[in-house]
Structure formats: C-alpha cells, structure tokens
Coordinates of C-alpha atoms in Angstrom, one line a residue:
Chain A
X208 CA 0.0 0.0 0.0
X209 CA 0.6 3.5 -0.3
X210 CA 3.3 5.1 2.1
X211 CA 1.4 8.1 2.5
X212 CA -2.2 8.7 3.5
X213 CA -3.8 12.0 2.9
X214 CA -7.2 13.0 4.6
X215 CA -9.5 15.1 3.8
X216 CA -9.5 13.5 -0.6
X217 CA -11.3 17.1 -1.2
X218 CA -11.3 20.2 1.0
X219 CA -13.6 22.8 0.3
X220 CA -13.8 26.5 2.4
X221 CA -14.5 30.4 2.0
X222 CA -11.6 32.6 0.1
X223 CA -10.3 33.8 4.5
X224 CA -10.6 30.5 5.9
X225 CA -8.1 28.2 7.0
X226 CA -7.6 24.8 5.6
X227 CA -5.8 21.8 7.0
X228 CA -4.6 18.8 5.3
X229 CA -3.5 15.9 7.1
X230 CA -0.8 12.9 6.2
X231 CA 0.0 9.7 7.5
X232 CA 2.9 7.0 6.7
X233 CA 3.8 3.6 7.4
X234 CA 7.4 3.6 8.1
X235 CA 10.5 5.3 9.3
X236 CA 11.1 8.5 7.0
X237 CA 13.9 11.2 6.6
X238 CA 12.0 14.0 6.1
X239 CA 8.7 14.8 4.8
X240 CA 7.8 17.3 2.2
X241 CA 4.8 19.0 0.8
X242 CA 4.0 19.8 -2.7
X243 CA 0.9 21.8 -4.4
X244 CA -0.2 21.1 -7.9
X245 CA -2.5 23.2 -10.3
X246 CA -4.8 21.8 -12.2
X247 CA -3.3 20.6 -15.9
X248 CA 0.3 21.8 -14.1
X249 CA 3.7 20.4 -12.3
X250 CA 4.2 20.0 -8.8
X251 CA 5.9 22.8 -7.0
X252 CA 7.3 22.2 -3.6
X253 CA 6.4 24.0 -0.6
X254 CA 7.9 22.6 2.5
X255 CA 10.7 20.0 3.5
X256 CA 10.3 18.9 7.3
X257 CA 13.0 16.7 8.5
X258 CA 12.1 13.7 10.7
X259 CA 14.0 15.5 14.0
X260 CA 11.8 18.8 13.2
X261 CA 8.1 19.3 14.7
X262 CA 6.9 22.3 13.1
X263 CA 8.1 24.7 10.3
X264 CA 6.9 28.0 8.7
X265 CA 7.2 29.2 5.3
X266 CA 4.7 32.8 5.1
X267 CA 0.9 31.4 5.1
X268 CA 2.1 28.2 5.5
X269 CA 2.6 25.6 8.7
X270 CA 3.7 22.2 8.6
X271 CA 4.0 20.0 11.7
X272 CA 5.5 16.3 12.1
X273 CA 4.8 13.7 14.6
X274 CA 7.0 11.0 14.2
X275 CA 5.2 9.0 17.2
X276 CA 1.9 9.0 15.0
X277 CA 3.5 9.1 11.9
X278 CA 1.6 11.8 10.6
X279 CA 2.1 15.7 9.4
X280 CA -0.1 18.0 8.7
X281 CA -0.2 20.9 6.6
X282 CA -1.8 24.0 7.3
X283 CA -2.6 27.0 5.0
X284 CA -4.2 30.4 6.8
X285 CA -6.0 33.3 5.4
X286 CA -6.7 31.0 1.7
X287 CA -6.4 32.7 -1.0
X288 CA -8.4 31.8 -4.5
X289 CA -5.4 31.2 -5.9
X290 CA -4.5 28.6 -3.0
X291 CA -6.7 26.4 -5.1
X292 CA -4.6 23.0 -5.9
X293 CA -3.6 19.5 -5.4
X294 CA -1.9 18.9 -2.3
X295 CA 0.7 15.9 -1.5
X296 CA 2.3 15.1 0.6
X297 CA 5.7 12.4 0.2
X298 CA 8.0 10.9 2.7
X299 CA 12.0 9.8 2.2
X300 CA 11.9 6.9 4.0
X301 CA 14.8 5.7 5.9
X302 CA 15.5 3.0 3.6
X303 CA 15.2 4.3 0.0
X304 CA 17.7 7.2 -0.3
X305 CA 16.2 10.0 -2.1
X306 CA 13.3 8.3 -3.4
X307 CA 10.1 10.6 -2.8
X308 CA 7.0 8.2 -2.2
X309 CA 4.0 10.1 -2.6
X310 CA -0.2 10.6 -1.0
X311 CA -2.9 10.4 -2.7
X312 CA -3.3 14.1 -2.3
X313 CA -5.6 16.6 -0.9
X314 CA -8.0 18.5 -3.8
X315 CA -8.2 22.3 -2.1
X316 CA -10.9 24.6 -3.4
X317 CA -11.2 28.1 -1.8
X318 CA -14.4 29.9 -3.4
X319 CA -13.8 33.6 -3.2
Chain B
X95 CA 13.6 30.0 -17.6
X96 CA 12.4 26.7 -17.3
X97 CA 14.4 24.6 -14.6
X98 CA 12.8 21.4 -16.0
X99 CA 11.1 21.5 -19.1
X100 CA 9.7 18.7 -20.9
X101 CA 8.4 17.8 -24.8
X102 CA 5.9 17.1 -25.6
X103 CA 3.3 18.4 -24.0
X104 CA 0.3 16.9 -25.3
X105 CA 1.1 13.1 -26.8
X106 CA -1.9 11.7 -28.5
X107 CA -1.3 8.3 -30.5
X108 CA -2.4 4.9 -31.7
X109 CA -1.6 1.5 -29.2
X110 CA 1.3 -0.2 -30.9
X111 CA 3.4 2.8 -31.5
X112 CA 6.5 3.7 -30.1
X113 CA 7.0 7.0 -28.6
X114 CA 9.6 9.2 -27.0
X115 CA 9.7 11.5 -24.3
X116 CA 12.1 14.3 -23.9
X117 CA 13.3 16.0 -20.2
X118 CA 15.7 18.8 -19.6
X119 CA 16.9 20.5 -16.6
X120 CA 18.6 23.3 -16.7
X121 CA 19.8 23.3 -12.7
X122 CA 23.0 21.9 -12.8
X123 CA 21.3 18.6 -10.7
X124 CA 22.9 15.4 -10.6
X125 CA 19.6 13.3 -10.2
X126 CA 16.4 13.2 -12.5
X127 CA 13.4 11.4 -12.2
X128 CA 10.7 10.2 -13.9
X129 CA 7.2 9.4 -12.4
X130 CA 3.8 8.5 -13.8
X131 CA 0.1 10.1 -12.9
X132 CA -2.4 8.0 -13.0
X133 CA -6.0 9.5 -13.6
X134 CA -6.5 9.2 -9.9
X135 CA -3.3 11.7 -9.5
X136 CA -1.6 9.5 -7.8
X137 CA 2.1 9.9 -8.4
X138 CA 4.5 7.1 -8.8
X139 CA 8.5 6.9 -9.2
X140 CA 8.7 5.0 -12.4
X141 CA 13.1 5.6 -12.8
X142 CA 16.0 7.5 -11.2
X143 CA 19.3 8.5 -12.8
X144 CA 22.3 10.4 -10.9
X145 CA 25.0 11.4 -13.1
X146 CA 23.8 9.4 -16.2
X147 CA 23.4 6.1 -14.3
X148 CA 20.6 4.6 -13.8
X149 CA 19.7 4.0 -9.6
X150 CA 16.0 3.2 -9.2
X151 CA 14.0 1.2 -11.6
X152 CA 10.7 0.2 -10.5
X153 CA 8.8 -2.3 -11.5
X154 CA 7.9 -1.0 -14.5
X155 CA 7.1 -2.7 -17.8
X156 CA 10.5 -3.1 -20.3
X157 CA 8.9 -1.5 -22.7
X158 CA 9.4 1.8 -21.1
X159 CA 13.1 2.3 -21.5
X160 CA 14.6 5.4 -19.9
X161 CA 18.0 7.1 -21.6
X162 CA 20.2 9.5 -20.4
X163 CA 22.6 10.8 -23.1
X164 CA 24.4 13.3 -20.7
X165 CA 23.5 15.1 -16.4
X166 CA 21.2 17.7 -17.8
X167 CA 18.5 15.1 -19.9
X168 CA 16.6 12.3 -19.4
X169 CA 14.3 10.9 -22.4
X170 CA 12.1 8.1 -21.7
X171 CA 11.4 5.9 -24.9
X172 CA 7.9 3.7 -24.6
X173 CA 7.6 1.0 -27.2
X174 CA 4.5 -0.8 -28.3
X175 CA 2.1 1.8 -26.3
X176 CA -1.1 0.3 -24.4
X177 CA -4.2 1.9 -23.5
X178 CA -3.2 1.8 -19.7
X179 CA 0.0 3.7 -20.8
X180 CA -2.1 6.9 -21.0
X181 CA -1.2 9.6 -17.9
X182 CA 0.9 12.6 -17.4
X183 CA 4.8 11.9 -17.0
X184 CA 6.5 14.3 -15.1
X185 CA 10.3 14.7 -15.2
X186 CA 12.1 15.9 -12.2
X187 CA 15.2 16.6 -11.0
X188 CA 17.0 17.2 -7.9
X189 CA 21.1 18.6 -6.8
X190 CA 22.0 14.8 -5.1
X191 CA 21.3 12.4 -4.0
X192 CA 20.7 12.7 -0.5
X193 CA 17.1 12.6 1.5
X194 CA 17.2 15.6 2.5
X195 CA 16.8 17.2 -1.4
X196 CA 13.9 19.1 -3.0
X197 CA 12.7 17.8 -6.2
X198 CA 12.0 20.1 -9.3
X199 CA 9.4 18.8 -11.3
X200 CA 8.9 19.7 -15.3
X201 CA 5.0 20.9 -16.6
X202 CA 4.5 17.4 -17.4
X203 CA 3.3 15.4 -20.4
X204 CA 0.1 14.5 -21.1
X205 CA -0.2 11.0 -22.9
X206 CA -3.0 9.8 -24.2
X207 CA -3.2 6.2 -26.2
X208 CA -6.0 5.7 -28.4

C-alpha cells in the first residue's frame, strides 16, 4: 500500500478560511515534504520537514511532524483563490535514499 | 527560464506505437526522475538517474526504457504503447542524492493512447 495517506481526498472552504490537510505514513522517514499542484500543471514544492523537526513555517504556510503517530499535517491560513490545488504530501523513507514516495493528495478549493 | 522543461506536451497516439519523451533540466542537478500520474493523480516513481546512471528502476514494464545521453537530460522511450499507458509523466530533477533534497518537477506530459 501507499506510504502516505492523505485526509480530507477534497477540502472545500470560503476565500479567508483556513484549511488543514492531514498525512499519515507507514514507516520510518527522513523527512517529509509537501508539494501543491494546479490543475493541468507540475508540482511545485512547498515545504521540506526533517524527521528530528516538529513544526516549520514558510509565510501562510505551517507544517508540523509527529514521528510518534506518523503523521504531518499541513496548514494554510487566510486561503487565497489562488490557493486552489492539489496537495501531497511524500516521505523519504529511511531505507530508500532519495526516493520521494508520494499521498494520494488533498484536492483544495477556496471559493472567493 | 524553465528549470525542467519537458516535450511534448500533449502526446496523442495509436496503441502499438512507439514513442519518446524528452526532459531537460537546466539546474546543474545530478539526479532526475521520472514518475507516472495516474487518472486518480496518484504519483508514482517510475526511474531515477544520478549522473547518467541509472539507480531506481521500479517495476515497471521493459517497454518503457529510460535514456540518459548526458546530467542535464533524461528521455524516456515507450515501445509498443497500451491503452493503460495513458497519464501525465512528469520529469524531475534534484542537486543529489541525498534525503534531504527538494525535487523540481517539469509541466509534465500529457499521454494519451487511443
């Protein structure tokens, strides 16, 4: 099965609110990163948490790890319209070097 | 300027035909990727070069065969194209090969097998 888990599959708030997305994973990782995609476009990375880190910042957005649940979650305040994406989530797992193993995503809408 | 740009875009074509992809990055990274999205979106590491040698190859068909004439490009060749070969390949690259690297992804290309 999948290394990583994402809930909610579709997220859908007010242009303001804030919007979490949760991951989970199986098995020992390095670090964790998160990556948005627009529809029809690439995935852009966002965030890169390392496995001894618990939280991180990067403007509107906050990621935190808990390596005792293994689970992260990502969370995006004040969305934006333009916040509207794909989110993944994908773990380097102890064992596989720099192989990125990736969720089944989160599918964000922010109505303005 | 695109970091990672791929071509084609848009790849429409009959089952049975053999078809190439091309990748370029323009970062200076050792490593590239390739990966496969499903309709579903769900992403999956298909090959991984560093330095023009080949380091993950998952179980993927042998029909797909990736090449990697020099760092900055890796083309992925597909003979004898299926239906369940249609998805968008994305190229990506990254500066080593150690976990703790971001990976650059290209805009993708958008296969479709008819």
């Amino acid at each position: 099965s999948q290394q990583g888990e994402e809930d909610p599959q579709a997220l859908s708030i007010q242009e303001g609110e804030n919007a979490t997305m949760n991951c989970s994973y199986k098995t020992s990782i390095n670090n964790l990163q998160w990556y948005r995609q627009n529809s029809g476009r690439g995935l852009v990375h966002l965030i890169l948490i390392r496995s001894n880190e618990r939280e991180k910042h990067s403007g509107r957005l906050r990621v935190t790890l808990d390596t005792s649940k293994k689970s992260s979650s990502l969370l995006i305040t004040a969305s934006r319209a333009a916040d509207t994406a794909s989110y993944f989530c994908a773990t380097v797992q102890v064992t596989s070097g720099s192989r990125l193993t990736f969720g089944e995503g989160t599918q964000l809408t922010v109505n303005p | 300027d695109t970091a990672v740009s791929q071509t084609p875009k848009y790849l429409v074509t009959q089952m049975g035909n053999d078809k190439s992809i091309k990748c370029e990055q323009n970062l200076g990274h050792d490593t590239m990727y390739w990966y496969k999205q499903d309709s579903k979106k769900f992403l999956k590491i298909m090959f991984s070069y560093n330095n023009k040698e080949l380091i993950i190859n998952e179980t993927v068909p042998n029909r797909f065969s990736p090449k990697s004439p020099d760092k900055a490009h890796l083309n992925l060749h597909i003979n004898s194209l299926e239906l369940g070969d249609s998805a968008v390949y994305f190229c990506a690259g990254a500066s080593g090969l150690g976990a703790q690297e971001t990976q650059y992804f290209g805009p993708g290309t958008r296969l479709l097998v008819l």
